Amino acid sequence: EMPVLFKQELQNEEAKEGKQVKLTCELSKPDTPVKWMKGDTVLYASEKYEFKQCGTVAELIIRDVKSVDS
């Protein structure tokens, strides 16, 4: 079985404090489970974090962005 690779890696994004930002990556295999992390910490869906995945594209939406989210 072929390994899953990034077709498009995460890009740096800028957002104003209090706004939201969307991070997107594209994988080589559709519907592959994705684990979003900040450093060593796994992120879980909440009021702050929303995860979307459609085919090979995975998105992380961070709401109410603060400087600690960088």
CSV table of N, CA, C and O in Angstrom, one decimal:
chain,number,residue,atom,x,y,z
A,1,GLU,N,0.9,-1.2,0.0
A,1,GLU,CA,0.0,0.0,0.0
A,1,GLU,C,0.9,1.2,0.0
A,1,GLU,O,1.9,1.3,0.7
A,2,MET,N,0.5,2.2,-0.8
A,2,MET,CA,1.3,3.4,-0.9
A,2,MET,C,1.2,4.3,0.4
A,2,MET,O,0.1,4.4,1.0
A,3,PRO,N,2.3,4.9,0.8
A,3,PRO,CA,2.2,5.8,2.0
A,3,PRO,C,1.5,7.1,1.6
A,3,PRO,O,1.4,7.5,0.5
A,4,VAL,N,0.9,7.6,2.7
A,4,VAL,CA,0.2,8.9,2.5
A,4,VAL,C,1.2,10.0,2.5
A,4,VAL,O,2.0,10.1,3.4
A,5,LEU,N,1.2,10.9,1.5
A,5,LEU,CA,2.1,12.0,1.4
A,5,LEU,C,1.3,13.3,1.4
A,5,LEU,O,0.1,13.3,1.0
A,6,PHE,N,2.0,14.4,1.7
A,6,PHE,CA,1.4,15.7,1.5
A,6,PHE,C,1.5,16.2,0.1
A,6,PHE,O,2.6,16.2,-0.5
A,7,LYS,N,0.4,16.5,-0.6
A,7,LYS,CA,0.5,17.0,-1.9
A,7,LYS,C,0.6,18.5,-1.8
A,7,LYS,O,1.2,19.2,-2.7
A,8,GLN,N,0.0,19.1,-0.8
A,8,GLN,CA,0.2,20.5,-0.4
A,8,GLN,C,0.4,20.6,1.1
A,8,GLN,O,-0.5,20.2,1.8
A,9,GLU,N,1.5,21.1,1.5
A,9,GLU,CA,1.8,21.2,2.9
A,9,GLU,C,1.1,22.5,3.5
A,9,GLU,O,0.7,23.4,2.8
A,10,LEU,N,1.1,22.5,4.8
A,10,LEU,CA,0.5,23.7,5.5
A,10,LEU,C,1.3,24.9,5.1
A,10,LEU,O,2.5,24.9,5.0
A,11,GLN,N,0.6,26.1,5.0
A,11,GLN,CA,1.3,27.3,4.7
A,11,GLN,C,1.0,28.2,6.0
A,11,GLN,O,0.0,28.1,6.6
A,12,ASN,N,2.0,29.1,6.2
A,12,ASN,CA,1.8,30.1,7.3
A,12,ASN,C,0.6,31.0,6.9
A,12,ASN,O,0.5,31.4,5.8
A,13,GLU,N,-0.2,31.3,7.9
A,13,GLU,CA,-1.3,32.2,7.7
A,13,GLU,C,-1.3,33.3,8.8
A,13,GLU,O,-0.8,33.0,9.9
A,14,GLU,N,-1.7,34.5,8.5
A,14,GLU,CA,-1.8,35.6,9.4
A,14,GLU,C,-3.3,35.9,9.7
A,14,GLU,O,-4.1,35.8,8.8
A,15,ALA,N,-3.6,36.2,10.9
A,15,ALA,CA,-4.9,36.6,11.3
A,15,ALA,C,-4.9,37.6,12.4
A,15,ALA,O,-3.9,37.6,13.2
A,16,LYS,N,-5.8,38.5,12.5
A,16,LYS,CA,-5.9,39.5,13.6
A,16,LYS,C,-6.5,38.8,14.8
A,16,LYS,O,-7.4,37.9,14.7
A,17,GLU,N,-6.0,39.2,16.0
A,17,GLU,CA,-6.6,38.7,17.2
A,17,GLU,C,-8.1,38.8,17.2
A,17,GLU,O,-8.6,39.9,16.8
A,18,GLY,N,-8.8,37.8,17.7
A,18,GLY,CA,-10.2,37.8,17.8
A,18,GLY,C,-10.9,37.3,16.5
A,18,GLY,O,-12.1,37.0,16.5
A,19,LYS,N,-10.2,37.2,15.4
A,19,LYS,CA,-10.7,36.7,14.2
A,19,LYS,C,-10.5,35.2,14.1
A,19,LYS,O,-10.1,34.6,15.0
A,20,GLN,N,-10.8,34.6,12.9
A,20,GLN,CA,-10.5,33.2,12.7
A,20,GLN,C,-9.5,33.0,11.6
A,20,GLN,O,-9.4,33.9,10.7
A,21,VAL,N,-8.9,31.9,11.6
A,21,VAL,CA,-7.9,31.5,10.5
A,21,VAL,C,-8.2,30.1,10.1
A,21,VAL,O,-8.6,29.3,10.9
A,22,LYS,N,-7.9,29.8,8.8
A,22,LYS,CA,-8.1,28.5,8.3
A,22,LYS,C,-6.8,28.0,7.8
A,22,LYS,O,-6.2,28.6,6.9
A,23,LEU,N,-6.4,26.8,8.2
A,23,LEU,CA,-5.2,26.1,7.8
A,23,LEU,C,-5.6,24.9,6.9
A,23,LEU,O,-6.5,24.2,7.3
A,24,THR,N,-5.0,24.8,5.8
A,24,THR,CA,-5.4,23.7,4.8
A,24,THR,C,-4.2,22.9,4.3
A,24,THR,O,-3.1,23.5,4.1
A,25,CYS,N,-4.3,21.6,4.2
A,25,CYS,CA,-3.3,20.8,3.6
A,25,CYS,C,-4.0,19.8,2.7
A,25,CYS,O,-5.2,19.5,2.8
A,26,GLU,N,-3.3,19.3,1.7
A,26,GLU,CA,-3.8,18.3,0.8
A,26,GLU,C,-3.0,17.0,0.8
A,26,GLU,O,-1.7,17.1,0.8
A,27,LEU,N,-3.7,15.9,0.9
A,27,LEU,CA,-3.0,14.6,1.1
A,27,LEU,C,-3.1,13.8,-0.2
A,27,LEU,O,-3.9,14.1,-1.1
A,28,SER,N,-2.2,12.9,-0.4
A,28,SER,CA,-2.2,12.1,-1.6
A,28,SER,C,-3.3,11.0,-1.7
A,28,SER,O,-3.6,10.4,-2.7
A,29,LYS,N,-3.9,10.7,-0.5
A,29,LYS,CA,-4.9,9.7,-0.5
A,29,LYS,C,-6.2,10.3,0.2
A,29,LYS,O,-6.1,10.8,1.3
A,30,PRO,N,-7.4,10.1,-0.5
A,30,PRO,CA,-8.6,10.7,0.1
A,30,PRO,C,-9.0,10.1,1.4
A,30,PRO,O,-8.8,8.9,1.6
A,31,ASP,N,-9.7,10.9,2.2
A,31,ASP,CA,-10.3,10.5,3.5
A,31,ASP,C,-9.3,9.8,4.4
A,31,ASP,O,-9.7,8.9,5.2
A,32,THR,N,-8.1,10.2,4.4
A,32,THR,CA,-7.1,9.7,5.4
A,32,THR,C,-7.3,10.4,6.7
A,32,THR,O,-7.4,11.6,6.7
A,33,PRO,N,-7.3,9.6,7.8
A,33,PRO,CA,-7.5,10.3,9.1
A,33,PRO,C,-6.4,11.3,9.4
A,33,PRO,O,-5.2,11.0,9.1
A,34,VAL,N,-6.7,12.4,9.9
A,34,VAL,CA,-5.7,13.5,10.1
A,34,VAL,C,-5.8,13.8,11.6
A,34,VAL,O,-6.9,14.0,12.2
A,35,LYS,N,-4.6,14.0,12.2
A,35,LYS,CA,-4.5,14.4,13.6
A,35,LYS,C,-3.8,15.8,13.6
A,35,LYS,O,-2.7,15.9,13.1
A,36,TRP,N,-4.5,16.8,14.1
A,36,TRP,CA,-4.0,18.2,14.1
A,36,TRP,C,-3.3,18.4,15.5
A,36,TRP,O,-3.9,18.0,16.5
A,37,MET,N,-2.1,19.0,15.5
A,37,MET,CA,-1.4,19.1,16.7
A,37,MET,C,-0.8,20.5,16.7
A,37,MET,O,-0.5,21.1,15.7
A,38,LYS,N,-0.6,21.0,17.9
A,38,LYS,CA,0.2,22.3,18.2
A,38,LYS,C,1.4,21.8,19.0
A,38,LYS,O,1.2,21.5,20.2
A,39,GLY,N,2.6,21.7,18.4
A,39,GLY,CA,3.7,21.2,19.1
A,39,GLY,C,3.4,19.7,19.4
A,39,GLY,O,3.1,18.9,18.5
A,40,ASP,N,3.5,19.3,20.7
A,40,ASP,CA,3.2,17.9,21.1
A,40,ASP,C,1.8,17.7,21.5
A,40,ASP,O,1.4,16.6,21.9
A,41,THR,N,1.0,18.7,21.5
A,41,THR,CA,-0.4,18.7,22.0
A,41,THR,C,-1.4,18.4,20.8
A,41,THR,O,-1.4,19.1,19.9
A,42,VAL,N,-2.2,17.3,21.0
A,42,VAL,CA,-3.2,17.0,20.0
A,42,VAL,C,-4.4,17.9,20.2
A,42,VAL,O,-4.8,18.2,21.3
A,43,LEU,N,-4.9,18.5,19.1
A,43,LEU,CA,-6.1,19.4,19.2
A,43,LEU,C,-7.3,18.6,19.0
A,43,LEU,O,-7.4,17.6,18.2
A,44,TYR,N,-8.4,19.0,19.7
A,44,TYR,CA,-9.7,18.3,19.6
A,44,TYR,C,-10.7,19.3,19.2
A,44,TYR,O,-10.6,20.5,19.6
A,45,ALA,N,-11.7,18.8,18.5
A,45,ALA,CA,-12.8,19.7,18.1
A,45,ALA,C,-13.5,20.4,19.3
A,45,ALA,O,-13.7,19.7,20.3
A,46,SER,N,-13.7,21.7,19.2
A,46,SER,CA,-14.3,22.4,20.3
A,46,SER,C,-14.8,23.7,19.8
A,46,SER,O,-14.9,23.9,18.6
A,47,GLU,N,-15.2,24.6,20.7
A,47,GLU,CA,-15.7,26.0,20.2
A,47,GLU,C,-14.6,26.7,19.5
A,47,GLU,O,-14.8,27.5,18.6
A,48,LYS,N,-13.3,26.4,19.9
A,48,LYS,CA,-12.2,27.1,19.3
A,48,LYS,C,-11.7,26.4,18.0
A,48,LYS,O,-11.3,27.1,17.1
A,49,TYR,N,-11.7,25.1,18.0
A,49,TYR,CA,-11.1,24.4,16.8
A,49,TYR,C,-12.2,23.6,16.1
A,49,TYR,O,-13.0,22.9,16.7
A,50,GLU,N,-12.2,23.7,14.8
A,50,GLU,CA,-13.1,23.0,13.9
A,50,GLU,C,-12.3,22.3,12.8
A,50,GLU,O,-11.4,22.9,12.2
A,51,PHE,N,-12.6,21.0,12.6
A,51,PHE,CA,-11.9,20.2,11.6
A,51,PHE,C,-12.9,19.9,10.4
A,51,PHE,O,-14.0,19.5,10.7
A,52,LYS,N,-12.4,20.0,9.2
A,52,LYS,CA,-13.2,19.6,8.1
A,52,LYS,C,-12.3,18.8,7.2
A,52,LYS,O,-11.1,19.0,7.1
A,53,GLN,N,-12.9,17.8,6.5
A,53,GLN,CA,-12.1,17.0,5.5
A,53,GLN,C,-13.0,16.6,4.4
A,53,GLN,O,-14.1,16.1,4.6
A,54,CYS,N,-12.6,16.9,3.2
A,54,CYS,CA,-13.3,16.5,2.0
A,54,CYS,C,-12.3,15.9,1.0
A,54,CYS,O,-11.5,16.6,0.5
A,55,GLY,N,-12.4,14.6,0.8
A,55,GLY,CA,-11.5,13.9,-0.1
A,55,GLY,C,-10.1,14.0,0.4
A,55,GLY,O,-9.8,13.6,1.5
A,56,THR,N,-9.3,14.7,-0.4
A,56,THR,CA,-7.8,14.8,0.0
A,56,THR,C,-7.5,16.1,0.7
A,56,THR,O,-6.4,16.2,1.2
A,57,VAL,N,-8.5,16.9,0.9
A,57,VAL,CA,-8.2,18.2,1.6
A,57,VAL,C,-8.7,18.2,3.0
A,57,VAL,O,-9.8,17.9,3.3
A,58,ALA,N,-7.7,18.6,3.9
A,58,ALA,CA,-8.1,18.7,5.3
A,58,ALA,C,-7.9,20.1,5.8
A,58,ALA,O,-7.0,20.8,5.4
A,59,GLU,N,-8.8,20.6,6.6
A,59,GLU,CA,-8.8,22.0,7.1
A,59,GLU,C,-8.9,22.0,8.6
A,59,GLU,O,-9.7,21.2,9.2
A,60,LEU,N,-8.2,23.0,9.2
A,60,LEU,CA,-8.3,23.3,10.6
A,60,LEU,C,-8.7,24.8,10.7
A,60,LEU,O,-8.1,25.6,10.1
A,61,ILE,N,-9.8,25.0,11.3
A,61,ILE,CA,-10.3,26.4,11.5
A,61,ILE,C,-10.1,26.7,13.0
A,61,ILE,O,-10.6,26.0,13.9
A,62,ILE,N,-9.4,27.8,13.3
A,62,ILE,CA,-9.1,28.3,14.6
A,62,ILE,C,-9.9,29.6,14.8
A,62,ILE,O,-9.7,30.5,14.1
A,63,ARG,N,-10.8,29.5,15.8
A,63,ARG,CA,-11.7,30.7,16.0
A,63,ARG,C,-11.1,31.6,17.2
A,63,ARG,O,-10.4,31.0,18.0
A,64,ASP,N,-11.4,32.8,17.2
A,64,ASP,CA,-11.0,33.7,18.3
A,64,ASP,C,-9.5,33.6,18.5
A,64,ASP,O,-9.0,33.3,19.6
A,65,VAL,N,-8.7,33.9,17.4
A,65,VAL,CA,-7.3,33.7,17.4
A,65,VAL,C,-6.6,34.7,18.5
A,65,VAL,O,-7.0,35.8,18.6
A,66,LYS,N,-5.7,34.1,19.2
A,66,LYS,CA,-4.9,34.8,20.2
A,66,LYS,C,-3.4,34.6,19.8
A,66,LYS,O,-3.1,33.7,19.1
A,67,SER,N,-2.6,35.4,20.4
A,67,SER,CA,-1.1,35.3,20.1
A,67,SER,C,-0.6,34.0,20.5
A,67,SER,O,0.4,33.4,19.9
A,68,VAL,N,-1.2,33.3,21.5
A,68,VAL,CA,-0.7,32.0,22.0
A,68,VAL,C,-1.0,30.9,20.9
A,68,VAL,O,-0.5,29.8,21.0
A,69,ASP,N,-1.8,31.2,19.9
A,69,ASP,CA,-2.2,30.2,18.9
A,69,ASP,C,-1.1,30.2,17.8
A,69,ASP,O,-1.1,29.3,16.9
A,70,SER,N,-0.1,31.1,17.9
A,70,SER,CA,0.9,31.1,16.8
A,70,SER,C,1.8,29.8,16.9
A,70,SER,O,1.9,29.1,17.8
